[in-house]
Amino acid sequence: MPHEIIMPALGMSQDTGTLLAWHKANGDQVNAGDLLFEVETDKTTMEVEAPAAGYLVDVSALAGEEVPVGQVIAMINETNESASGDLSIHEKTDDASAEGELPLGHQVIMPTLGMSQDSGVLVNWCKNLGDFCEAEDVLFEVETDKSVVEVTANEAGYFSARLAHAGDDVPTGELIAVITKEPTNEHIDRAYVAQSKTISSTKSNPSPEPEVTKPPVQEADKSNPVVSQSKSGRILASPKLRRLAHQAGLSLEKLAAKGHPQPFHAADFEALQLANKQTSSGTNGGISSNHLVAEVRGDTLAEFLSWLNEKHAAISETAVLAALAGNALKVDAVVQVDSITGSSNFRASQQLSDVSLTECEADIFINDLRGSFIQAAQIEPLHRPVISITSRNEDLSLMLSYTTDQMTASEAFKLLNDFAGRIDDPIRHLF
Amino acid sequence: MREITLSKAVNEALAEEMRRDERVFIMGEDVAEAGTPFKILSGLVEEFGTERVIDTPISEPGFMGMGVGAAMTGMRPVVDLMFGDFIFLIMDQLCNQAAKTHYMSGGKLNVPLVLRTNLGATRRSAAQHSQSLHALVAHIPGLKVALPSSAYEAKGLLKTAIRDDNPVVIFEDKLMYQDSAEVPEEEYTIPFGVANVKREGTDITLIGTSSMVQVCEAAAELLAEQGYSAEVIDPRTIVPLDEETLIRSAQKTSRVIVVDEGHQSFGVTSEIASRINEKAFYYLDAPAMRIGAMDVPIPFTPALEDLTVPTPDLVVKQALKLLRGEMIDAA
């Protein structure tokens, strides 16, 4: 099997090398370890040995020539005939996923980062395919024996071909990217595939199976030996669960998307409810829940409430809270206050005496946890914003939980600040 | 309350009905002096004489035909078919004549005939004397089918059968003749079409016929040890079938297994499971499952014969699959 002799990788920033001298001629028989040629690098002269025994053939670079790193400059063949055809690493199209030819441009190789190192793990790309890079931009990161090293692009241009994926272990000298002067219509994107004829992979890991770009993988199912999705994409669920879900207006897709093991049964109803309630950021249109905390003195409110209890015992504490919160939200807001004693809905009013119980659906929920041991409560705002009030010593902590589709950030700031202000000075805000 | 064997319960039912109505008589092979090979009818010929306890020749088609004729002309025969397997010999008399006469005569003729026979394997009687063929006759419109599961049911159902003006086939489990149960001394009957919930439960419903009721009860005990609550129901009659009780139970527990000693395919389990599927579908957390005898001629060798019939362990194994929410594949 013919071996390719390439211009070796010479250092991080170097992409060509000057071939100083050949020590064997075209057609010569060579043994493994024989000195083949010398190359001049930035700092020194490097001697390159033959990787295998055979005949040196197909010599294509002359002494004195400047050769790009990685380019094939000769072959070692079993006989002294030309090694048939192909297989410069760069021109050969990848057999695994024959995706077309590489664009012409500056070739980026896996650099040699240490004397004893012959491959590096590409930790990640710092530019996206198609991006423009300046020469000094960091293009990718490589993990060496000792650390993770940032590698610059070295050439300004468009990142048009990517021949290794994050996580790939690439022998030094291998081509991993191409930077073109002009942006290209199509980008080449492949995982690194070890070429069987590459010299440099003698010591590195045996070539992996050709990888295709992995499609996003659904969370694997664990315990149950059960299909997570039937072949037709149909969600498997018992008739009972389907009925329960339908009656509650819950979506089975949401539970399936979480990778919950199928088939679903009635016992999965709670998980179904949870899946439907969770508004996860980023996966469904950017609805996320946010939380704000305000701290406010509690003594003024306490005083007010005890005075109120004397003078107007008919007005309950919860009504007051409802009024303070409701008025901070909007005119005539309906506030549901949940406390240890129970839950009540109030329609707020500027006039405290006008605050009344109502059956209407709440615009906002208040969790009154004052006096309890609870220090903080971050509640998922399922349908409406939630404000949880907890107490520590004299002070009150107010946490507002809301989703971005319930109110904007500035509305939330205003609401909580306003509410806190009213608690701070209740008399001024009521009556 | 006193306990008597199923054999004695049947004997009592017949004696009481024969005393009550002189048109009632018994006919069959070896029913008189021998009291049948199972010794159920001992003493009856002594009380009622050979005109009312009649030994017939060994000709099932012959004496069944005579029974149908007698019923059509005013008598109330109880025909004894020695082994349920012989029902094949009397299908025309039973299914074409007895079953259809009332309808085809425009209601002018009744056939108040009771066919008393048996079912049940594991007696080492081999393939032609061990079959449970009640599904065959349940399929025929015009016949009622009763399946007593104990001495108590045997007496009550038999009396109801004798008093019914329609042809009724009652299958006793030949393995149970010596099994005792509490049977009141006072007169009682058990109505057709009323299922008996023998054990209440919440997690799974086990429906069993005949001796399979005991199999289900044993399975329920085993399941209880594992923390599961099984409901056990005895339909008592499959025609008419008390669907309502079965459906309500299915709705309650959301899981059902039907256990029957007929062959699994094309039998009673299939019918009941199918009705549950139709009428309790939206309540089912698992498919309604069937456990019947294997679809093979019943073996003669004891080890193999025992493998072919439903057992409590088989029921428990299936039940656990449903209870654990495992994926149920058709075999």
XYZ file of C-alpha atoms in Angstrom, chain B:
331
model
C -74.321 -22.456 57.413
C -73.929 -26.026 56.249
C -71.436 -26.930 53.570
C -72.225 -29.464 50.900
C -70.442 -30.734 47.830
C -71.303 -29.573 44.362
C -72.459 -33.065 43.646
C -74.908 -32.955 46.537
C -76.043 -29.454 45.587
C -76.971 -30.648 42.092
C -78.747 -33.630 43.557
C -80.769 -31.423 45.871
C -81.704 -29.002 43.116
C -83.038 -31.784 40.948
C -84.890 -33.450 43.771
C -86.514 -30.198 44.847
C -87.565 -29.274 41.344
C -88.885 -32.731 40.618
C -90.960 -32.595 43.756
C -92.175 -29.146 42.863
C -93.191 -29.908 39.281
C -94.133 -33.375 38.081
C -93.328 -32.529 34.513
C -89.644 -32.397 35.374
C -87.778 -35.612 34.580
C -84.202 -36.745 34.038
C -82.831 -38.700 31.097
C -79.306 -39.736 30.140
C -76.764 -42.500 30.202
C -76.407 -44.282 33.528
C -78.450 -41.729 35.414
C -80.712 -44.108 37.262
C -79.190 -46.831 39.341
C -75.648 -45.743 38.644
C -76.435 -42.151 39.435
C -74.010 -41.200 36.646
C -70.351 -42.128 36.707
C -69.804 -39.101 38.910
C -72.351 -40.436 41.368
C -74.271 -37.209 41.446
C -77.737 -38.558 41.000
C -77.682 -41.308 43.561
C -80.969 -41.714 45.323
C -83.126 -39.980 42.752
C -84.389 -43.047 40.952
C -85.271 -44.500 44.308
C -87.426 -41.481 45.087
C -88.937 -40.718 41.723
C -88.935 -44.068 39.896
C -87.707 -45.174 36.504
C -90.371 -43.212 34.651
C -88.817 -39.970 35.825
C -85.153 -40.975 36.005
C -84.629 -42.660 32.643
C -81.530 -44.555 31.501
C -81.141 -44.040 27.779
C -79.255 -46.063 25.188
C -75.790 -44.892 24.313
C -77.008 -42.583 21.612
C -76.660 -38.930 22.294
C -78.359 -37.731 19.116
C -81.188 -40.130 19.808
C -81.994 -39.220 23.373
C -81.354 -35.525 22.847
C -83.874 -35.562 20.048
C -86.301 -37.313 22.350
C -85.676 -34.679 24.967
C -86.420 -31.867 22.535
C -89.570 -33.600 21.469
C -90.645 -34.112 25.054
C -90.017 -30.477 25.826
C -91.995 -29.339 22.814
C -94.932 -31.443 23.923
C -95.282 -30.268 27.492
C -92.605 -31.953 29.560
C -89.611 -30.318 31.258
C -86.696 -32.685 30.637
C -83.260 -32.429 32.216
C -80.989 -34.184 29.773
C -77.717 -35.441 31.176
C -74.798 -35.415 28.711
C -72.075 -37.428 30.348
C -69.135 -35.461 28.991
C -69.291 -31.996 27.507
C -67.238 -33.249 24.624
C -70.249 -35.220 23.388
C -72.029 -32.003 22.594
C -70.718 -32.290 19.076
C -73.014 -35.286 18.646
C -76.120 -33.290 19.495
C -75.459 -29.985 17.789
C -78.313 -30.295 15.377
C -80.803 -31.252 18.069
C -79.565 -28.526 20.340
C -78.712 -25.667 18.006
C -81.026 -26.190 15.085
C -84.034 -27.627 16.875
C -84.123 -26.654 20.511
C -82.613 -23.204 19.993
C -84.793 -22.159 17.088
C -88.150 -23.805 17.654
C -89.681 -21.048 19.727
C -88.713 -18.478 17.116
C -89.581 -20.515 14.082
C -92.950 -21.526 15.482
C -93.913 -17.933 15.904
C -93.829 -18.363 19.648
C -96.289 -21.224 19.589
C -93.839 -23.814 20.808
C -91.487 -23.674 23.801
C -88.568 -25.940 24.506
C -88.123 -25.779 28.272
C -85.229 -28.198 28.185
C -82.161 -28.196 30.427
C -79.017 -29.839 29.116
C -76.819 -30.709 32.103
C -73.241 -31.446 31.125
C -69.725 -30.698 32.215
C -66.387 -29.151 31.269
C -62.892 -28.985 32.703
C -59.502 -30.563 32.100
C -56.759 -31.978 34.326
C -58.681 -35.122 35.069
C -56.369 -37.083 32.781
C -59.279 -37.899 30.532
C -57.428 -36.856 27.358
C -58.498 -34.725 24.445
C -61.994 -36.071 23.828
C -63.209 -36.052 27.411
C -61.723 -32.815 28.760
C -62.992 -30.015 26.582
C -64.796 -26.866 27.713
C -67.122 -26.123 24.852
C -69.504 -23.586 26.283
C -68.370 -20.992 23.754
C -69.815 -23.091 20.978
C -73.319 -22.995 22.342
C -73.136 -19.466 23.661
C -72.684 -18.440 20.069
C -76.139 -19.758 19.116
C -79.039 -17.370 19.566
C -81.849 -19.041 21.469
C -79.751 -20.874 24.027
C -78.882 -19.748 27.536
C -75.602 -20.834 29.081
C -74.886 -21.094 32.810
C -71.500 -21.774 34.414
C -71.685 -22.496 38.146
C -68.442 -21.879 40.000
C -69.308 -23.582 43.274
C -71.921 -25.742 44.995
C -73.892 -22.624 45.855
C -74.105 -21.508 42.238
C -74.726 -25.035 41.015
C -77.914 -25.441 42.984
C -79.262 -21.950 42.448
C -78.534 -21.807 38.735
C -79.892 -25.294 38.072
C -83.198 -24.481 39.706
C -83.499 -21.315 37.666
C -82.631 -23.291 34.538
C -85.329 -25.851 35.179
C -87.915 -23.155 35.712
C -86.878 -21.300 32.567
C -89.108 -21.958 29.551
C -86.110 -21.636 27.221
C -83.436 -24.232 26.438
C -80.579 -23.819 28.917
C -77.204 -25.509 28.825
C -75.566 -25.724 32.226
C -71.920 -26.787 32.442
C -70.598 -28.124 35.740
C -66.853 -28.435 36.241
C -66.208 -32.138 36.510
C -63.200 -31.506 38.750
C -65.355 -29.735 41.315
C -67.973 -32.329 42.145
C -66.426 -33.044 45.509
C -65.704 -29.447 46.396
C -67.825 -28.029 49.171
C -69.316 -24.627 49.693
C -71.862 -22.999 51.929
C -75.344 -23.778 50.668
C -78.454 -22.604 52.501
C -81.001 -25.160 53.524
C -83.770 -22.822 52.508
C -85.026 -22.625 49.014
C -83.206 -20.167 46.788
C -82.563 -19.538 43.139
C -79.930 -17.500 41.366
C -81.188 -15.287 38.560
C -79.595 -15.433 35.147
C -77.730 -12.367 33.892
C -76.476 -11.231 37.280
C -72.775 -11.359 37.887
C -71.307 -11.870 41.327
C -68.462 -9.639 42.511
C -66.650 -12.142 44.674
C -63.878 -9.841 45.760
C -63.700 -6.094 45.525
C -60.581 -4.364 44.329
C -59.288 -1.214 42.745
C -56.260 -1.968 40.610
C -57.305 -4.694 38.199
C -60.408 -6.721 37.351
C -60.173 -10.480 36.991
C -63.196 -12.050 35.352
C -63.383 -15.818 35.634
C -65.881 -18.486 34.618
C -66.584 -21.775 36.351
C -63.523 -23.076 38.205
C -61.503 -20.193 36.812
C -63.176 -18.092 39.474
C -61.113 -19.969 42.047
C -58.046 -19.454 39.886
C -58.740 -15.713 39.868
C -59.287 -15.635 43.598
C -55.973 -17.356 44.170
C -54.323 -14.911 41.826
C -55.905 -12.032 43.702
C -54.378 -13.296 46.917
C -50.967 -13.476 45.308
C -51.362 -9.985 43.916
C -52.413 -8.684 47.299
C -49.100 -9.913 48.688
C -47.425 -7.654 46.167
C -49.550 -4.721 47.127
C -52.098 -4.827 44.331
C -55.837 -4.900 44.864
C -57.647 -7.159 42.409
C -61.380 -7.349 41.845
C -62.739 -10.815 41.042
C -66.026 -11.226 39.216
C -67.996 -14.361 38.390
C -70.435 -13.677 35.550
C -72.318 -16.909 36.438
C -74.129 -16.966 33.112
C -72.521 -16.019 29.834
C -75.863 -15.945 28.082
C -77.353 -13.692 29.264
C -74.197 -11.795 30.264
C -74.230 -9.139 32.972
C -72.271 -6.631 30.941
C -73.032 -3.723 33.171
C -71.243 -5.154 36.186
C -68.236 -6.034 34.085
C -68.033 -2.651 32.410
C -68.417 -0.788 35.647
C -65.607 -2.773 37.119
C -63.431 -2.114 34.095
C -64.102 1.573 34.419
C -63.164 1.443 38.050
C -59.913 -0.438 37.757
C -58.949 0.366 34.140
C -57.344 -3.067 33.704
C -59.057 -6.366 32.897
C -58.059 -9.977 32.447
C -60.682 -12.548 31.423
C -59.932 -16.141 32.397
C -61.805 -19.104 30.983
C -61.073 -22.774 30.489
C -62.157 -22.839 26.876
C -59.445 -22.461 24.286
C -58.142 -18.943 24.136
C -58.981 -18.320 20.515
C -62.507 -17.570 19.385
C -63.935 -18.149 22.839
C -65.573 -16.630 25.860
C -62.551 -14.565 26.826
C -62.488 -12.966 23.420
C -66.144 -12.048 23.609
C -65.962 -10.499 27.047
C -62.706 -8.667 26.350
C -64.226 -7.339 23.182
C -67.267 -5.968 24.934
C -65.055 -4.298 27.478
C -63.054 -2.792 24.670
C -66.213 -1.404 23.121
C -67.846 -0.094 26.214
C -65.022 0.807 28.562
C -62.402 1.875 26.035
C -61.767 5.350 27.376
C -61.223 4.003 30.855
C -58.684 1.392 29.935
C -55.112 1.956 30.945
C -54.133 -1.322 29.311
C -55.704 -3.632 26.728
C -58.260 -6.096 28.086
C -56.402 -9.398 28.115
C -57.520 -12.990 27.686
C -56.234 -16.110 29.344
C -57.737 -19.343 28.070
C -56.611 -22.891 27.627
C -53.908 -23.363 25.044
C -55.093 -23.800 21.509
C -54.120 -27.467 21.439
C -56.013 -30.737 21.822
C -55.812 -31.419 25.515
C -52.858 -33.733 26.162
C -53.160 -37.048 27.904
C -49.844 -36.960 29.693
C -50.357 -35.180 33.007
C -47.352 -32.866 32.795
C -48.439 -31.509 29.455
C -52.120 -31.390 30.317
C -51.377 -29.209 33.317
C -49.470 -26.773 31.129
C -52.408 -26.088 28.917
C -54.827 -24.703 31.469
C -54.872 -21.256 33.113
C -53.298 -21.177 36.556
C -53.067 -18.518 39.225
C -49.400 -17.957 38.377
C -50.214 -17.295 34.756
C -52.854 -14.824 35.779
C -50.515 -13.078 38.184
C -47.801 -12.850 35.575
C -50.122 -11.194 33.102
C -51.637 -8.976 35.758
C -48.263 -7.652 36.844
C -47.491 -6.643 33.281
C -50.636 -4.584 33.146
C -50.190 -3.140 36.605
C -46.641 -2.081 35.909
C -47.631 -0.312 32.743
C -45.490 -2.500 30.561
C -45.830 -2.344 26.853
C -48.224 -5.108 25.878
C -47.426 -6.786 22.596
C -49.666 -9.265 20.985
C -47.796 -12.532 21.251
